[in-house]
Coordinates of C-alpha atoms in Angstrom, one line a residue:
Chain A
X886 CA 64.3 120.1 142.6
X887 CA 64.1 123.7 143.6
X888 CA 63.5 125.2 147.0
X889 CA 59.7 125.1 147.7
X890 CA 57.8 126.1 150.9
X891 CA 55.4 124.0 152.6
X892 CA 52.7 126.4 151.8
X893 CA 53.1 126.1 148.0
X894 CA 53.1 122.3 148.1
X895 CA 50.0 122.5 150.0
X896 CA 48.4 125.0 147.7
X897 CA 48.9 122.6 144.9
X898 CA 47.4 119.7 146.9
X899 CA 44.5 121.9 147.8
X900 CA 43.9 122.9 144.1
X901 CA 44.0 119.3 142.9
X902 CA 41.3 118.3 145.6
X903 CA 39.2 121.1 144.8
X904 CA 39.5 121.0 141.0
X905 CA 40.2 117.4 140.0
X906 CA 39.9 118.2 136.1
X907 CA 42.4 121.0 136.2
X908 CA 45.9 120.6 135.0
X909 CA 48.6 121.6 137.4
X910 CA 51.2 123.5 135.7
X911 CA 53.8 124.6 138.0
X912 CA 57.0 125.6 136.0
X913 CA 59.5 125.5 138.7
X914 CA 58.7 121.9 139.8
X915 CA 59.4 119.6 137.1
X916 CA 58.2 116.7 139.2
X917 CA 54.8 117.9 139.6
X918 CA 54.0 118.3 135.8
X919 CA 53.9 114.5 135.4
X920 CA 50.8 112.4 134.9
X921 CA 50.3 111.9 138.5
X922 CA 51.0 115.4 140.1
X923 CA 49.1 114.6 143.1
X924 CA 50.9 111.5 144.4
X925 CA 54.3 112.9 143.6
X926 CA 53.6 116.0 145.7
X927 CA 52.2 113.9 148.5
X928 CA 55.4 111.9 148.6
X929 CA 57.6 114.9 148.7
X930 CA 55.4 116.4 151.2
X931 CA 55.6 113.5 153.6
X932 CA 59.4 113.5 152.9
X933 CA 60.1 117.2 153.6
X934 CA 61.3 118.2 157.1
X935 CA 58.6 119.8 159.1
X936 CA 60.1 123.2 159.9
X937 CA 61.5 124.5 156.7
X938 CA 63.2 128.0 157.0
X939 CA 61.7 129.9 154.2
X940 CA 64.1 131.1 151.8
X941 CA 65.5 134.9 152.5
X942 CA 63.6 136.2 149.6
X943 CA 60.2 135.3 150.5
X944 CA 60.9 136.6 154.1
X945 CA 61.8 140.0 152.8
X946 CA 58.4 140.3 151.0
X947 CA 56.9 139.4 154.1
X948 CA 58.6 142.3 155.8
X949 CA 57.0 145.1 153.8
X950 CA 53.4 144.7 153.0
X951 CA 51.8 141.3 154.0
X952 CA 49.0 142.0 151.5
X953 CA 51.0 141.3 148.5
X954 CA 51.4 137.5 148.8
X955 CA 48.1 136.8 150.3
X956 CA 46.4 138.6 147.5
X957 CA 47.7 136.5 144.7
X958 CA 47.1 133.3 146.5
X959 CA 43.5 134.2 147.5
X960 CA 42.7 134.5 143.7
X961 CA 43.6 130.8 143.5
X962 CA 42.1 129.4 146.7
X963 CA 39.0 131.5 147.5
X964 CA 36.6 129.1 149.1
X965 CA 39.0 127.2 151.1
X966 CA 41.7 129.3 152.7
X967 CA 39.9 132.6 153.1
X968 CA 39.7 132.6 156.7
X969 CA 43.3 131.5 157.2
X970 CA 44.6 134.3 155.0
X971 CA 42.4 136.9 157.1
X972 CA 44.4 135.6 160.0
X973 CA 47.8 136.0 158.4
X974 CA 46.8 139.4 157.1
X975 CA 46.0 140.4 160.8
X976 CA 49.1 138.9 162.1
X977 CA 51.2 140.6 159.4
X978 CA 50.3 143.9 161.3
X979 CA 52.3 142.7 164.4
X980 CA 55.6 141.8 162.7
X981 CA 57.1 139.5 160.0
X982 CA 57.5 136.5 162.4
X983 CA 53.7 136.1 163.1
X984 CA 52.9 136.1 159.3
X985 CA 55.6 133.6 158.6
X986 CA 54.5 131.3 161.4
X987 CA 50.8 131.1 160.3
X988 CA 51.8 130.3 157.0
X989 CA 54.4 127.6 158.0
X990 CA 52.1 126.3 160.9
X991 CA 49.1 125.8 158.8
X992 CA 51.1 123.2 156.9
X993 CA 52.6 121.8 160.0
X994 CA 49.1 121.6 161.8
X995 CA 47.9 119.6 158.8
X996 CA 50.8 117.4 158.7
X997 CA 50.5 116.8 162.4
X998 CA 46.8 116.1 162.0
X999 CA 47.5 113.6 159.3
X1000 CA 50.0 111.8 161.5
X1001 CA 47.7 111.8 164.4
X1002 CA 44.9 110.4 162.3
X1003 CA 47.1 107.8 161.0
X1004 CA 48.2 106.7 164.5
X1005 CA 44.5 106.9 165.6
X1006 CA 43.6 104.7 162.8
X1007 CA 46.4 101.9 163.5
X1008 CA 45.3 102.0 167.1
X1009 CA 41.7 101.3 166.0
X1010 CA 42.7 98.3 163.7
X1011 CA 44.9 97.0 166.5
X1012 CA 42.0 97.2 168.9
X1013 CA 39.8 95.4 166.5
X1014 CA 42.4 92.6 165.7
X1015 CA 43.2 92.0 169.3
X1016 CA 39.7 91.4 170.1
X1017 CA 39.0 89.2 167.2
X1018 CA 42.2 87.0 167.9
X1019 CA 40.9 86.7 171.8
X1020 CA 37.5 85.6 170.4
X1021 CA 39.3 83.0 168.2
X1022 CA 41.4 81.7 171.0
X1023 CA 38.1 81.4 173.3
X1024 CA 36.4 79.4 170.5
X1025 CA 39.3 76.9 170.4
X1026 CA 39.4 76.6 174.2
X1027 CA 35.5 76.2 174.4
X1028 CA 35.5 73.6 171.8
X1029 CA 38.0 71.6 173.4
X1030 CA 36.0 72.1 176.6
X1031 CA 32.8 71.1 175.1
X1032 CA 34.3 68.0 173.7
X1033 CA 35.8 67.0 176.9
X1034 CA 32.7 67.4 178.8
X1035 CA 30.6 65.4 176.3
X1036 CA 33.0 62.6 176.7
X1037 CA 32.8 62.9 180.3
X1038 CA 29.1 62.8 180.0
X1039 CA 28.9 59.8 177.8
X1040 CA 31.2 57.9 180.3
X1041 CA 29.1 58.8 183.3
X1042 CA 26.2 57.5 181.4
X1043 CA 27.6 54.3 180.5
X1044 CA 28.9 53.7 184.1
X1045 CA 25.5 54.5 185.5
X1046 CA 23.9 52.0 183.0
X1047 CA 26.0 49.1 184.2
X1048 CA 25.7 50.0 187.8
X1049 CA 21.9 50.1 187.4
X1050 CA 22.0 46.5 185.8
X1051 CA 23.7 45.1 188.7
X1052 CA 21.6 46.8 191.3
X1053 CA 18.1 45.4 190.1
X1054 CA 19.1 42.0 191.5
X1055 CA 18.9 41.8 195.4
X1056 CA 21.9 40.0 196.7
X1057 CA 23.1 39.2 200.1
X1058 CA 26.4 41.0 200.6
X1059 CA 27.0 39.6 204.2
X1060 CA 26.0 36.2 205.1
X1061 CA 24.8 36.4 208.7
X1062 CA 24.4 33.5 211.2
X1063 CA 20.6 33.3 211.2
Chain B
X579 CA 50.9 78.5 176.6
X580 CA 53.6 81.0 175.2
X581 CA 53.1 84.3 173.6
X582 CA 53.1 84.4 169.9
X583 CA 52.4 87.6 167.6
X584 CA 48.8 87.0 167.3
X585 CA 48.5 87.1 171.1
X586 CA 45.8 89.8 171.9
X587 CA 48.2 91.3 174.5
X588 CA 50.7 91.7 171.8
X589 CA 48.3 93.1 169.0
X590 CA 46.7 95.3 171.6
X591 CA 50.2 96.8 172.4
X592 CA 50.3 95.9 176.1
X593 CA 53.2 93.8 175.5
X594 CA 55.6 96.6 174.6
X595 CA 53.9 99.6 176.2
X596 CA 53.5 98.1 179.6
X597 CA 54.9 94.7 179.9
X598 CA 57.7 92.3 178.3
X599 CA 56.8 89.2 176.6
X600 CA 56.0 86.6 179.2
X601 CA 54.4 83.1 179.6
X602 CA 51.1 82.8 181.1
X603 CA 51.2 80.3 184.0
X604 CA 48.5 81.1 186.4
X605 CA 44.8 81.5 185.9
X606 CA 43.5 85.0 186.2
X607 CA 39.7 85.7 186.3
X608 CA 38.6 89.3 186.6
X609 CA 34.8 89.7 186.7
X610 CA 32.9 93.1 186.8
X611 CA 29.3 92.1 188.0
X612 CA 28.3 89.4 185.8
X613 CA 30.8 90.2 182.9
X614 CA 34.1 88.2 182.7
X615 CA 36.9 90.3 181.4
X616 CA 38.4 88.9 178.2
X617 CA 41.2 90.6 176.3
X618 CA 40.1 93.8 174.2
X619 CA 36.5 93.8 175.6
X620 CA 34.9 97.2 175.6
X621 CA 33.6 98.3 179.0
X622 CA 32.2 101.5 180.0
X623 CA 33.2 103.4 183.1
X624 CA 29.5 103.1 184.6
X625 CA 30.2 99.4 184.6
X626 CA 33.5 99.4 186.5
X627 CA 32.7 101.9 189.3
X628 CA 33.3 99.2 192.0
X629 CA 36.3 97.0 192.2
X630 CA 35.9 93.7 190.1
X631 CA 36.1 90.3 191.7
X632 CA 39.6 88.8 191.0
X633 CA 40.2 85.0 191.3
X634 CA 43.7 83.6 190.5
X635 CA 44.8 80.0 190.0
X636 CA 47.9 78.3 191.2
X637 CA 48.0 75.3 193.5
X638 CA 50.4 76.0 196.6
X639 CA 48.7 78.3 199.1
X640 CA 52.1 79.2 200.1
X641 CA 52.7 81.1 197.0
X642 CA 51.7 84.7 197.1
X643 CA 50.9 87.1 194.2
X644 CA 50.5 90.9 193.4
X645 CA 47.9 92.2 191.2
X646 CA 48.6 95.8 189.5
X647 CA 45.9 97.7 187.5
X648 CA 47.1 100.5 185.3
X649 CA 46.0 102.6 182.4
X650 CA 48.8 103.2 180.0
X651 CA 46.9 105.9 178.0
X652 CA 46.6 108.8 180.0
X653 CA 45.4 111.4 179.5
X654 CA 44.7 110.2 176.1
X655 CA 46.1 107.4 173.7
X656 CA 47.3 110.0 171.2
X657 CA 49.3 111.8 174.0
X658 CA 50.1 109.5 176.8
X659 CA 52.4 111.6 178.6
X660 CA 51.4 110.6 182.1
X661 CA 51.7 106.8 181.3
X662 CA 50.8 104.9 183.4
X663 CA 47.9 105.7 185.9
X664 CA 48.0 103.3 188.8
X665 CA 44.3 102.3 189.5
X666 CA 44.8 99.5 191.8
X667 CA 47.4 97.6 193.9
X668 CA 47.0 94.4 195.8
X669 CA 49.7 92.3 197.3
X670 CA 50.0 89.0 199.3
X671 CA 47.1 87.3 197.4
X672 CA 47.5 83.6 198.2
X673 CA 47.2 81.1 195.3
X674 CA 43.9 79.8 194.5
X675 CA 42.2 82.8 196.3
X676 CA 41.5 86.3 195.2
X677 CA 42.0 90.0 196.0
X678 CA 39.6 89.8 198.9
X679 CA 42.4 87.8 200.7
X680 CA 45.2 90.3 199.8
X681 CA 46.6 93.5 201.0
X682 CA 45.1 96.3 199.3
X683 CA 48.2 98.8 199.1
X684 CA 46.5 101.1 196.6
X685 CA 42.8 101.3 196.9
X686 CA 40.6 100.7 193.6
X687 CA 40.0 103.8 191.8
X688 CA 37.3 103.6 189.0
X689 CA 38.7 104.7 185.6
X690 CA 37.1 107.7 184.2
X691 CA 38.8 108.5 180.9
X692 CA 37.8 111.9 179.4
X693 CA 39.6 111.4 176.0
X694 CA 40.0 108.7 173.8
X695 CA 39.8 104.9 174.1
X696 CA 41.9 103.8 176.9
X697 CA 43.4 100.4 177.8
X698 CA 43.0 99.1 181.3
X699 CA 45.5 96.3 182.1
X700 CA 45.5 93.9 185.0
X701 CA 48.8 92.3 185.7
X702 CA 49.6 89.4 188.0
X703 CA 53.1 88.7 189.5
X704 CA 54.3 86.0 191.6
X705 CA 56.0 87.2 195.0
X706 CA 59.1 85.6 196.1
X707 CA 57.5 85.5 199.6
X708 CA 55.3 87.6 201.7
X709 CA 56.8 91.0 201.4
X710 CA 56.4 94.6 202.4
X711 CA 55.3 96.7 199.3
X712 CA 55.4 100.6 199.8
X713 CA 52.8 102.4 198.1
X714 CA 54.1 104.5 195.3
X715 CA 52.9 107.7 196.8
X716 CA 51.0 109.0 193.6
X717 CA 49.2 107.5 190.9
X718 CA 50.1 109.0 187.7
X719 CA 53.5 108.1 185.8
X720 CA 53.6 104.7 187.5
X721 CA 56.0 102.2 185.8
X722 CA 54.8 98.6 186.0
X723 CA 58.3 97.2 184.8
X724 CA 60.2 99.3 187.2
X725 CA 57.8 98.3 190.0
X726 CA 58.2 94.6 189.3
X727 CA 62.0 95.3 189.2
X728 CA 62.0 97.0 192.5
X729 CA 60.3 94.3 194.4
X730 CA 61.9 91.3 192.4
X731 CA 58.6 90.2 191.0
X732 CA 60.2 89.3 187.7
X733 CA 58.1 88.4 184.7
X734 CA 54.3 88.4 185.0
X735 CA 52.5 85.1 185.4
X736 CA 49.1 86.5 183.9
X737 CA 47.7 89.6 182.5
X738 CA 44.4 90.7 180.8
X739 CA 43.2 94.0 179.4
X740 CA 40.0 95.7 178.3
X741 CA 39.1 99.1 176.5
X742 CA 37.3 101.9 178.2
X743 CA 35.8 105.1 176.8
X744 CA 33.6 107.8 178.6
X745 CA 29.9 106.9 178.9
X746 CA 28.4 109.6 177.0
X747 CA 29.5 111.5 173.9
X748 CA 32.2 110.3 171.5
X749 CA 35.2 109.0 173.5
X750 CA 36.9 108.0 170.5
X751 CA 36.7 111.2 168.4
X752 CA 37.3 114.8 169.4
X753 CA 34.4 116.9 168.2

């Protein structure tokens, strides 16, 4: 696998998402020309280290005119990445570092966002599951208590019934002298 | 009642983020107004402005307990770099009574989460005896585990937690 920048990997993903029927033919990436180009890109993308130093060759092109790389890419990703490339064109005027950063950081930011979203989704699932588990425990507890109280009520009723029977007959409890 | 992996405290991450596994041994009832707090309940800040009624179990009035209330998700659950925020600290609560009979070392501060859905955890510890607990000095970056170690409180005897997000707008999602 040849050295590929984060940006190029993201381009492929964006292309795929925007034009699902279009064939992705990237010559220098044999992995990507398979039946499932999207999936392999995604996995590679996840496994890649976050902060990749761009190879020296691309950095030298950024040096001179920043217009060259953005121009070629704009033709592929018109609707989606316009604004971002305007940014990078602007930053390019201030020096090579800024230009590189905006390219890299865009990929980084998206990666970051994905991770955060994943964590947030996990928290949401945990919240839901914890609440459900608590409710289930309560149900068990309440059922037991209900059964116990019903038994208690039965016993009290029976006890009252027998007491009632004996009380109907007036009896002497103490015998007095008179 | 021992703690298993389905325990709401484990699933909700309270065991791990705030506490070690422990076995419940004392009843703990926390009530805000008419609502009794059960694990994972969603409560809005407007409902928890005033301190809740807290009743504890146990049998021997000679045993004293400490109640800690913390928010481990400050300032937001996705970035809790100020974990934990101490909302309330009451010591010397005699068994079978409640927080009204204890010593309020750190007064109740009503939670007002600005970002995300926060967990609010109430933990009950048994004290070795009546003891002097010094107020921590500040509320953020409190550590319940360390606090318990410092005052020889050992493992908790009870805990409950609920969820809280801001009253209006989306507390769960950034716009």
